[in-house]
Short mmCIF file of C-alpha atoms and ligand atoms in Angstrom, two decimals:
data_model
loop_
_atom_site.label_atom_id
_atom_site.label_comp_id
_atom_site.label_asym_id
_atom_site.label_seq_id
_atom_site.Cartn_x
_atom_site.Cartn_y
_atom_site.Cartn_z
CA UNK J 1 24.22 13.08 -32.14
CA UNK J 2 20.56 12.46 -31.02
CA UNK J 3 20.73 10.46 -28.43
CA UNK J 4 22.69 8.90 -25.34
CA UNK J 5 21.95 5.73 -23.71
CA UNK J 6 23.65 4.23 -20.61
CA UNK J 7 22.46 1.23 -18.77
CA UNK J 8 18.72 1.86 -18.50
CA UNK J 9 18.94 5.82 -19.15
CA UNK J 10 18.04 7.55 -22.23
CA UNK J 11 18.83 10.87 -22.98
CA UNK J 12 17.75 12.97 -25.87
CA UNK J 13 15.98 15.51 -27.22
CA UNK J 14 12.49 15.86 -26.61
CA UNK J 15 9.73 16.30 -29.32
CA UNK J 16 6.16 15.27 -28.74
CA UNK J 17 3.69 17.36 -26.92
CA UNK J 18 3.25 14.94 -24.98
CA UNK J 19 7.11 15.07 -23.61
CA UNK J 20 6.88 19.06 -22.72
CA UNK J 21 3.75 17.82 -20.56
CA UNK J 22 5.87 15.69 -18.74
CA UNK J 23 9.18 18.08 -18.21
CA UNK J 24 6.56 20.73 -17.01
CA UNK J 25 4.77 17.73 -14.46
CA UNK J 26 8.38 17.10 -13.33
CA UNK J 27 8.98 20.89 -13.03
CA UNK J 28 6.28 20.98 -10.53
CA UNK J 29 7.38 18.10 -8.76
CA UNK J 30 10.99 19.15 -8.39
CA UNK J 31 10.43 22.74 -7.63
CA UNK J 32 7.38 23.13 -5.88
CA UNK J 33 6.33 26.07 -7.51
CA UNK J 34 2.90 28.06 -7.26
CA UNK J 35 1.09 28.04 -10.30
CA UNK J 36 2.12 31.57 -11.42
CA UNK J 37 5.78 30.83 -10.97
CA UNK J 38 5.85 27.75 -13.10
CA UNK J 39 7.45 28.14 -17.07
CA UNK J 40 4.23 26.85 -18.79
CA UNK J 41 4.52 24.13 -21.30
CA UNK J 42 4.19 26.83 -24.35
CA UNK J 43 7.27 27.54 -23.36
CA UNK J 44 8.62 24.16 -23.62
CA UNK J 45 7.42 23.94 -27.04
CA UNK J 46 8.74 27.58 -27.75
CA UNK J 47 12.91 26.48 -26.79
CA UNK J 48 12.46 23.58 -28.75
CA UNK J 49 11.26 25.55 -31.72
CA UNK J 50 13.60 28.41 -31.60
CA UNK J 51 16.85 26.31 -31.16
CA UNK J 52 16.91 26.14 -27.33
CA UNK J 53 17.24 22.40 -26.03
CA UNK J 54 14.58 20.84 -24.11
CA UNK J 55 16.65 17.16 -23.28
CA UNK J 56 15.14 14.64 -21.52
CA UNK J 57 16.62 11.30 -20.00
CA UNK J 58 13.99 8.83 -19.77
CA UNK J 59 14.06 5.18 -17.81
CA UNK J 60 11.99 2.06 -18.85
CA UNK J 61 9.02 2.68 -16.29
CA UNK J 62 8.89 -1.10 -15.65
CA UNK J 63 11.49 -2.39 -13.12
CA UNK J 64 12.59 -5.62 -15.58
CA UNK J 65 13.37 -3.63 -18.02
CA UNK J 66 11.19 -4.85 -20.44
CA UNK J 67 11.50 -3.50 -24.71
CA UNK J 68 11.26 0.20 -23.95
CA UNK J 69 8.82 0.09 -27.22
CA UNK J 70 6.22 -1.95 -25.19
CA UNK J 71 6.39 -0.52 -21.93
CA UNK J 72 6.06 3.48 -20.42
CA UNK J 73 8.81 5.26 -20.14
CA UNK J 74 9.41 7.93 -16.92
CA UNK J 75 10.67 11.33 -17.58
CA UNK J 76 13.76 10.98 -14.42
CA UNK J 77 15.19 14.41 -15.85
CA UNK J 78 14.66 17.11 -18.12
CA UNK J 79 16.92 20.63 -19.30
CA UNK J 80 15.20 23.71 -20.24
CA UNK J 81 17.42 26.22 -22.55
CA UNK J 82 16.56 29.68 -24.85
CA UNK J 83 19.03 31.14 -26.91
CA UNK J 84 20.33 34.61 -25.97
CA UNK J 85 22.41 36.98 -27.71
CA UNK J 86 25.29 39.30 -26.02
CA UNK J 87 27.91 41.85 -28.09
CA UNK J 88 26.79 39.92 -31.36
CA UNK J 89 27.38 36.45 -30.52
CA UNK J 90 24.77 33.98 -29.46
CA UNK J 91 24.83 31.44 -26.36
CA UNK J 92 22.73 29.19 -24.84
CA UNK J 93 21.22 29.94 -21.55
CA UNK J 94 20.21 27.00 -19.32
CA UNK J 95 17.15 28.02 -17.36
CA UNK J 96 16.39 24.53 -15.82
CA UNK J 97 18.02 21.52 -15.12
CA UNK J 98 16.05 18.67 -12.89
CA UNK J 99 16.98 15.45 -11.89
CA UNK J 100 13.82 13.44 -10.23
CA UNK J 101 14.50 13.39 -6.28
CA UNK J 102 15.91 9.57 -6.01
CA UNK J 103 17.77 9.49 -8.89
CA UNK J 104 19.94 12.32 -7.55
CA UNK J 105 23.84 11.96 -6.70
CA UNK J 106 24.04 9.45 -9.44
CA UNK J 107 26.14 11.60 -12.13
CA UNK J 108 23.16 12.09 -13.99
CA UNK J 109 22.96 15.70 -13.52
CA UNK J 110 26.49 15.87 -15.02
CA UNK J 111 25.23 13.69 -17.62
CA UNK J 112 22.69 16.18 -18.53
CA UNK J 113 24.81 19.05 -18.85
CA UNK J 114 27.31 16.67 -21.03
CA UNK J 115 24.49 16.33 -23.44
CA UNK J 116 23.45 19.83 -23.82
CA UNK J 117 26.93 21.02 -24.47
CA UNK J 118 27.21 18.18 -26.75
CA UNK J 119 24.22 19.69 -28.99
CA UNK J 120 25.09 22.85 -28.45
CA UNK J 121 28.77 22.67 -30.12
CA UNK J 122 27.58 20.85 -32.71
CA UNK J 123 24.98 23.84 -33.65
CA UNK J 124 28.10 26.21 -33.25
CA UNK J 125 27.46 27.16 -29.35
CA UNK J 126 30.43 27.85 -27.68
CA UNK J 127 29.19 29.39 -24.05
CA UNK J 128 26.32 28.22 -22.34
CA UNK J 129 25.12 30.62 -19.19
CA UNK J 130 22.87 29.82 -16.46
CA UNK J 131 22.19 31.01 -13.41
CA UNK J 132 22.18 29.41 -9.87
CA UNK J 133 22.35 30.06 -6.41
CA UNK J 134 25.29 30.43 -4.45
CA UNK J 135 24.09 29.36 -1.14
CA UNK J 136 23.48 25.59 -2.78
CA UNK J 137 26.50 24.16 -2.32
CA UNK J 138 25.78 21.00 -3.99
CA UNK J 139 25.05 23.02 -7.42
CA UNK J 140 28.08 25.07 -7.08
CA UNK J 141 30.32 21.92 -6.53
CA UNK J 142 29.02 20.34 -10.54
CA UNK J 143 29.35 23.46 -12.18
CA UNK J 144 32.49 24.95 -10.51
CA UNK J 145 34.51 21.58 -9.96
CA UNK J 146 32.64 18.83 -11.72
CA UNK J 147 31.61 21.18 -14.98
CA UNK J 148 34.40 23.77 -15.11
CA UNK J 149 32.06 27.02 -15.35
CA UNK J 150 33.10 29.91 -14.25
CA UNK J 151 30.90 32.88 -12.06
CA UNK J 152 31.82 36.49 -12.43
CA UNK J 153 28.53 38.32 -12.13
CA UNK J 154 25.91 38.61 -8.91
CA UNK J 155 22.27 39.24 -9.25
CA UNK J 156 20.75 40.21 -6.55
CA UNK J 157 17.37 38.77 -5.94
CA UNK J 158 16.39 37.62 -9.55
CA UNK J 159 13.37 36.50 -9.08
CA UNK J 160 12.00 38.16 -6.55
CA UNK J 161 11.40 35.88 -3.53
CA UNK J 162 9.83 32.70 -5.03
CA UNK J 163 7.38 30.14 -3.95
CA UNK J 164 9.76 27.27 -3.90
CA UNK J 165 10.25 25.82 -0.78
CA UNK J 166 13.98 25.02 -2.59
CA UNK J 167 14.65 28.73 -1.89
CA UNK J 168 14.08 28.96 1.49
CA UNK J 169 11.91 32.58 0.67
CA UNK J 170 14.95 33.92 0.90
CA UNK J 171 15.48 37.20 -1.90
CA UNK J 172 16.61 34.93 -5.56
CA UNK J 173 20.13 35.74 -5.50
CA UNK J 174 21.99 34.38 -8.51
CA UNK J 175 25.22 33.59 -10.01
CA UNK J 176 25.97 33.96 -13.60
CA UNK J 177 27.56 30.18 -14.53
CA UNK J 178 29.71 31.14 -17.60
CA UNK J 179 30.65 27.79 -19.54
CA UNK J 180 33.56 27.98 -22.52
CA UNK J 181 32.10 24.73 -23.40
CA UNK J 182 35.09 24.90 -26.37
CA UNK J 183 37.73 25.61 -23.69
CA UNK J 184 41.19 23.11 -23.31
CA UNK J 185 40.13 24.34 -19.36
CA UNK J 186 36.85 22.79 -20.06
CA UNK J 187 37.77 20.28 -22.17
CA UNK J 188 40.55 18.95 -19.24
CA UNK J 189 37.86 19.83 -16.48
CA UNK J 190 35.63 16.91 -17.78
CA UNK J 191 38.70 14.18 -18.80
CA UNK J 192 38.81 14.16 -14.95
CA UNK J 193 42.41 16.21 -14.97
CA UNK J 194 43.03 18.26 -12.46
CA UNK J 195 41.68 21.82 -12.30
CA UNK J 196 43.90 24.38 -14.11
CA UNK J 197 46.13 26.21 -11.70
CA UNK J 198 45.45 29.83 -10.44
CA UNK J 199 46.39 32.45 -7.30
CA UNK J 200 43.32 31.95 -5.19
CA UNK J 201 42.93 35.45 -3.94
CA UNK J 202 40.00 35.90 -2.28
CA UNK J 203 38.06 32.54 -0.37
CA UNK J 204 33.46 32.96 -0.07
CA UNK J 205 32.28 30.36 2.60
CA UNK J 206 28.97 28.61 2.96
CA UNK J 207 28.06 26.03 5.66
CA UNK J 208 27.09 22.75 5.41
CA UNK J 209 24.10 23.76 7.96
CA UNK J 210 23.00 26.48 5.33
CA UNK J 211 20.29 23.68 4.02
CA UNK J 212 18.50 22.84 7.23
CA UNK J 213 18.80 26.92 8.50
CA UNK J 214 16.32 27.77 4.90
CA UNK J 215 14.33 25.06 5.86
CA UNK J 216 13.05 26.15 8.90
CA UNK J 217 10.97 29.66 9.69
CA UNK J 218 13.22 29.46 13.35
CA UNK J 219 16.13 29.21 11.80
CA UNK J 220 15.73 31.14 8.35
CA UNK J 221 17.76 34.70 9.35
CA UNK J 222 21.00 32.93 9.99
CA UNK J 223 20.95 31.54 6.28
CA UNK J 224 19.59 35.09 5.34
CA UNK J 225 22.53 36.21 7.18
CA UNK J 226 25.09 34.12 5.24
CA UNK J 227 23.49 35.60 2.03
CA UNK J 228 24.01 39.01 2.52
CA UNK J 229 27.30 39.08 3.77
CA UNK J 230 28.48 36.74 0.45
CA UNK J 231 26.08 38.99 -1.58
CA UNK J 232 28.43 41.85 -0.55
CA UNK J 233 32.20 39.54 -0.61
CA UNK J 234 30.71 38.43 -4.11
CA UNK J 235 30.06 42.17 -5.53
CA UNK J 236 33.28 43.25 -3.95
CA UNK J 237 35.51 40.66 -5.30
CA UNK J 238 33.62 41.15 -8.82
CA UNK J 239 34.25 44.64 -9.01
CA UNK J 240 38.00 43.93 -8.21
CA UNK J 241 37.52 41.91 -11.42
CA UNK J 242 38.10 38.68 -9.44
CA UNK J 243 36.18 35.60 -11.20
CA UNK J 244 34.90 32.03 -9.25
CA UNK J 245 37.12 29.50 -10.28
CA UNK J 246 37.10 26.77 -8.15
CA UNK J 247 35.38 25.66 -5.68
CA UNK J 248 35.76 22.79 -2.56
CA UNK J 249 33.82 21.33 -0.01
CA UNK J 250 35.39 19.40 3.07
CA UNK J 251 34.42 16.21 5.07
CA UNK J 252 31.83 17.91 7.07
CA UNK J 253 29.53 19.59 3.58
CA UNK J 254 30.91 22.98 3.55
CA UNK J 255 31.40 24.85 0.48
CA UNK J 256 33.66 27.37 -0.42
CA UNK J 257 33.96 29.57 -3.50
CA UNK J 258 37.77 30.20 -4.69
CA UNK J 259 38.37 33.59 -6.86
CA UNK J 260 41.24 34.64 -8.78
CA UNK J 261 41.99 36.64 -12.00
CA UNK J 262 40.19 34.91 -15.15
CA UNK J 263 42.50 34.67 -18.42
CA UNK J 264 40.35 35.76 -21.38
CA UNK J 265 42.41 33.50 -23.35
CA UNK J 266 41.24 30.71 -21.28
CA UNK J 267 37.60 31.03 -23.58
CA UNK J 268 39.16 28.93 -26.18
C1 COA X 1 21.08 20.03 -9.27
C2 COA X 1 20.67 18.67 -9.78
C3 COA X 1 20.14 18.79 -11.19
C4 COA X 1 21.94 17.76 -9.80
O1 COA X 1 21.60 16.48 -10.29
P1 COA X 1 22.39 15.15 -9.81
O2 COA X 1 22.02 14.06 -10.74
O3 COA X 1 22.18 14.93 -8.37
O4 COA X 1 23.92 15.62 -10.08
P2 COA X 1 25.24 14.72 -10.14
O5 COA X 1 25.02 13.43 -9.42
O6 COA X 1 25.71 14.66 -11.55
O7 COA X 1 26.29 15.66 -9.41
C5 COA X 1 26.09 16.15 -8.13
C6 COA X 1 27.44 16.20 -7.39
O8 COA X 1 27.24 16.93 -6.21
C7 COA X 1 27.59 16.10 -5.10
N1 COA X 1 26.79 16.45 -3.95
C8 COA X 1 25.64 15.90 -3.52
N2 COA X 1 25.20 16.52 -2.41
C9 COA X 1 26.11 17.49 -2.12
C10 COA X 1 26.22 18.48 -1.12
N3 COA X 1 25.30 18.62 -0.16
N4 COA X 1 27.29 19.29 -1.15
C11 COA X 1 28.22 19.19 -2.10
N5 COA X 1 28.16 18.30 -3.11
C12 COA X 1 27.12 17.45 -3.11
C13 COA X 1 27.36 14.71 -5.58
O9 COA X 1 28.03 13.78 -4.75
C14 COA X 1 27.91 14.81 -6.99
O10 COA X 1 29.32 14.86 -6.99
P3 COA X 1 30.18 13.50 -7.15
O11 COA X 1 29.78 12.91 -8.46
O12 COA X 1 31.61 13.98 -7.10
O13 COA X 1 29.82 12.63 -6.00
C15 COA X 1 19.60 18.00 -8.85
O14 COA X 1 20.09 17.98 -7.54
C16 COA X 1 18.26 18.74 -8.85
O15 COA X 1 17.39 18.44 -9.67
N6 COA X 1 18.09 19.68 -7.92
C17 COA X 1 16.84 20.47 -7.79
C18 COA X 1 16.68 21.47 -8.90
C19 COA X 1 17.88 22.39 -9.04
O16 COA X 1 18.38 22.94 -8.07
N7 COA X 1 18.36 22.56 -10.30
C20 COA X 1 19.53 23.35 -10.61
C21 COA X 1 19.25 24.79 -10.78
S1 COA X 1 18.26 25.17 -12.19
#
C-alpha cells in the first residue's frame, strides 16, 4: 500500500525534501510555535529514514481540479511518527498529526490515522502511542470513540509550558493514547460497530467552555482549574489500575472520559 486517494485527497508517504519543507511550513501554521519549539525539518527527514512515517495528504492546489501532474499540489495534512521500543517490542509513536484549519471536521484526521496504521501493520507494528491532551475534547472524541485507543498513563506537564497559543500556556499535560491497531476491539471500533461493552467505573469531565476559558488571559485559571483537578482524578483512577475507554460528548460540547478495567487480552 503506498497510497490512498479519495475524491480530490491524496494521501501517502512523503519523500522529497521538498515535502518535509512543507509538513514543517504547515507545522508552523497549525501550531503556532516559537522557533525553538518547532521539530526542524532534519527531523522530518530523520522518521522517514529510520522507519517512522511522515504521511502526507495532498489536494490539487487549483480549484478545477486540473491533472495533478500539471498543477501544484497543497500539503492540507501531514503525520509525524519515530519508532520507540518498550520491554523488547517496538511501536510507533505518533508525535504529530495536522489537518490544515478549513479542512478540519471533514474525517480527514481519521483518515490520517487509518493510513498510518495501515503502514504500520504491514511493517509488523501492532501499537501505535501518542500523546495528547486531555482538556481537548475534540482530540479525545477521534481517538477514544472514533479510533478506539485507549489512555492509561498521565504526564504531567510534558513539555513544559509551550509557546502554542493551542495550549492555552497552560503546564503540557498529556495522555498516553495506546492503539492495539491488531485488536478485534479496534478492528470493530473502525467498521462503525458499537464500542465493546465495559463497567464504567469512574466518569473525568471537561466543559465545552474549556476552549474559550485557555483562550483568554481573564479567563485562563478556570481552565487551569479544570486541569488540575482531572490531573489528580486521572492519576488516581490510574493507580487504581482503571484505563480510558470510552469517551462521550453531549449536545452542548462537553466531554467526558469513561474508565473501567482494561482486558490485556483485548491487545489482540
Ligand atoms: C486533531 C486534528 C488533526 C483532527 O483532524 P480532523 O480532520 O478535524 O478530524 P476528523 O474530522 O477526522 O475527526 C474529528 C471528530 O471530532 C469531532 N469534533 C469536532 N469538533 C469537536 C468538539 N469541539 N468536540 C468534540 N468533537 C468534535 C468532529 O465532528 C469529528 O467527529 P465526527 O466525524 O463524528 O463528526 C485537527 O483538528 C488538528 O490539526 N488540530 C490541531 C493540531 C492538533 O491538535 N493535533 C493533534 C495532536 S498532535
Amino acid at each position: 500500500m503506498t497510497e490512498m486517494a479519495t475524491g480530490k485527497v491524496t494521501i501517502r508517504k512523503c519523500e522529497a525534501l521538498e515535502e518535509m519543507q512543507t509538513c514543517f511550513a504547515l507545522q508552523k501554521e497549525v501550531w503556532k510555535f516559537s522557533d525553538a519549539d518547532l521539530v526542524p525539518v532534519r527531523m522530518f527527514v530523520v522518521a522517514a529514514k529510520i522507519g517512522g512515517q511522515v504521511i502526507g495528504a495532498f489536494v490539487r492546489k487549483n480549484a478545477e481540479g486540473n491533472d495533478e501532474r500539471d498543477g501544484e499540489k497543497e500539503l492540507i495534512s501531514f503525520a509525524l511518527a519515530i519508532p520507540g521500543m518498550r520491554n523488547g517490542h517496538c511501536y510507533l509513536h505518533s508525535h504529530m498529526l495536522a489537518v490544515r484549519q478549513q479542512y478540519r471536521n471533514g474525517g480527514l484526521g481519521r483518515r490520517m490515522k487509518l493510513h498510518q496504521r495501515e503502514d504500520a501493520l504491514a511493517r509488523g507494528f501492532e501499537l501505535m502511542e501518542w500523546t495528547f491532551d486531555p482538556l481537548e475534547i475534540k482530540n479525545a472524541y477521534l481517538n477514544i470513540e472514533k479510533l478506539g485507543a485507549i489512555a492509561r498513563r498521565y504526564n504531567v506537564n510534558q513539555y513544559g509550558i509551550t509557546s502554542s497559543p493551542l495550549q492555552g500556556y497552560l503546564p503540557s499535560d498529556r495522555l498516553v493514547a495506546e492503539w492495539w491497531m491488531k485488536s478485534k476491539r479496534v478492528e470493530a471500533v473502525l467498521a462503525g460497530a458499537p464500542r465493546a461493552k465495559f463497567e464504567c467505573r469512574a466518569r473525568i469531565d471537561v466543559p465545552a467552555e474549556i476552549y474559550e476559558w485557555k483562550a483568554a488571559a481573564a479567563t485562563r485559571a478556570q481552565a487551569l482549574a479544570v486541569q488540575e483537578g482531572n490531573r489528580e482524578r486521572f492519576t488516581r483512577a490510574f493507580a487504581e489500575g482503571l484505563s480510558v475507554l470510552g469517551y462521550e460528548r453531549d449536545g452542548r460540547g462537553n466531554g467526558r472520559f469513561l474508565l473501567g478495567e482494561w482486558d490485556e487480552s483485548w491487545r489482540y
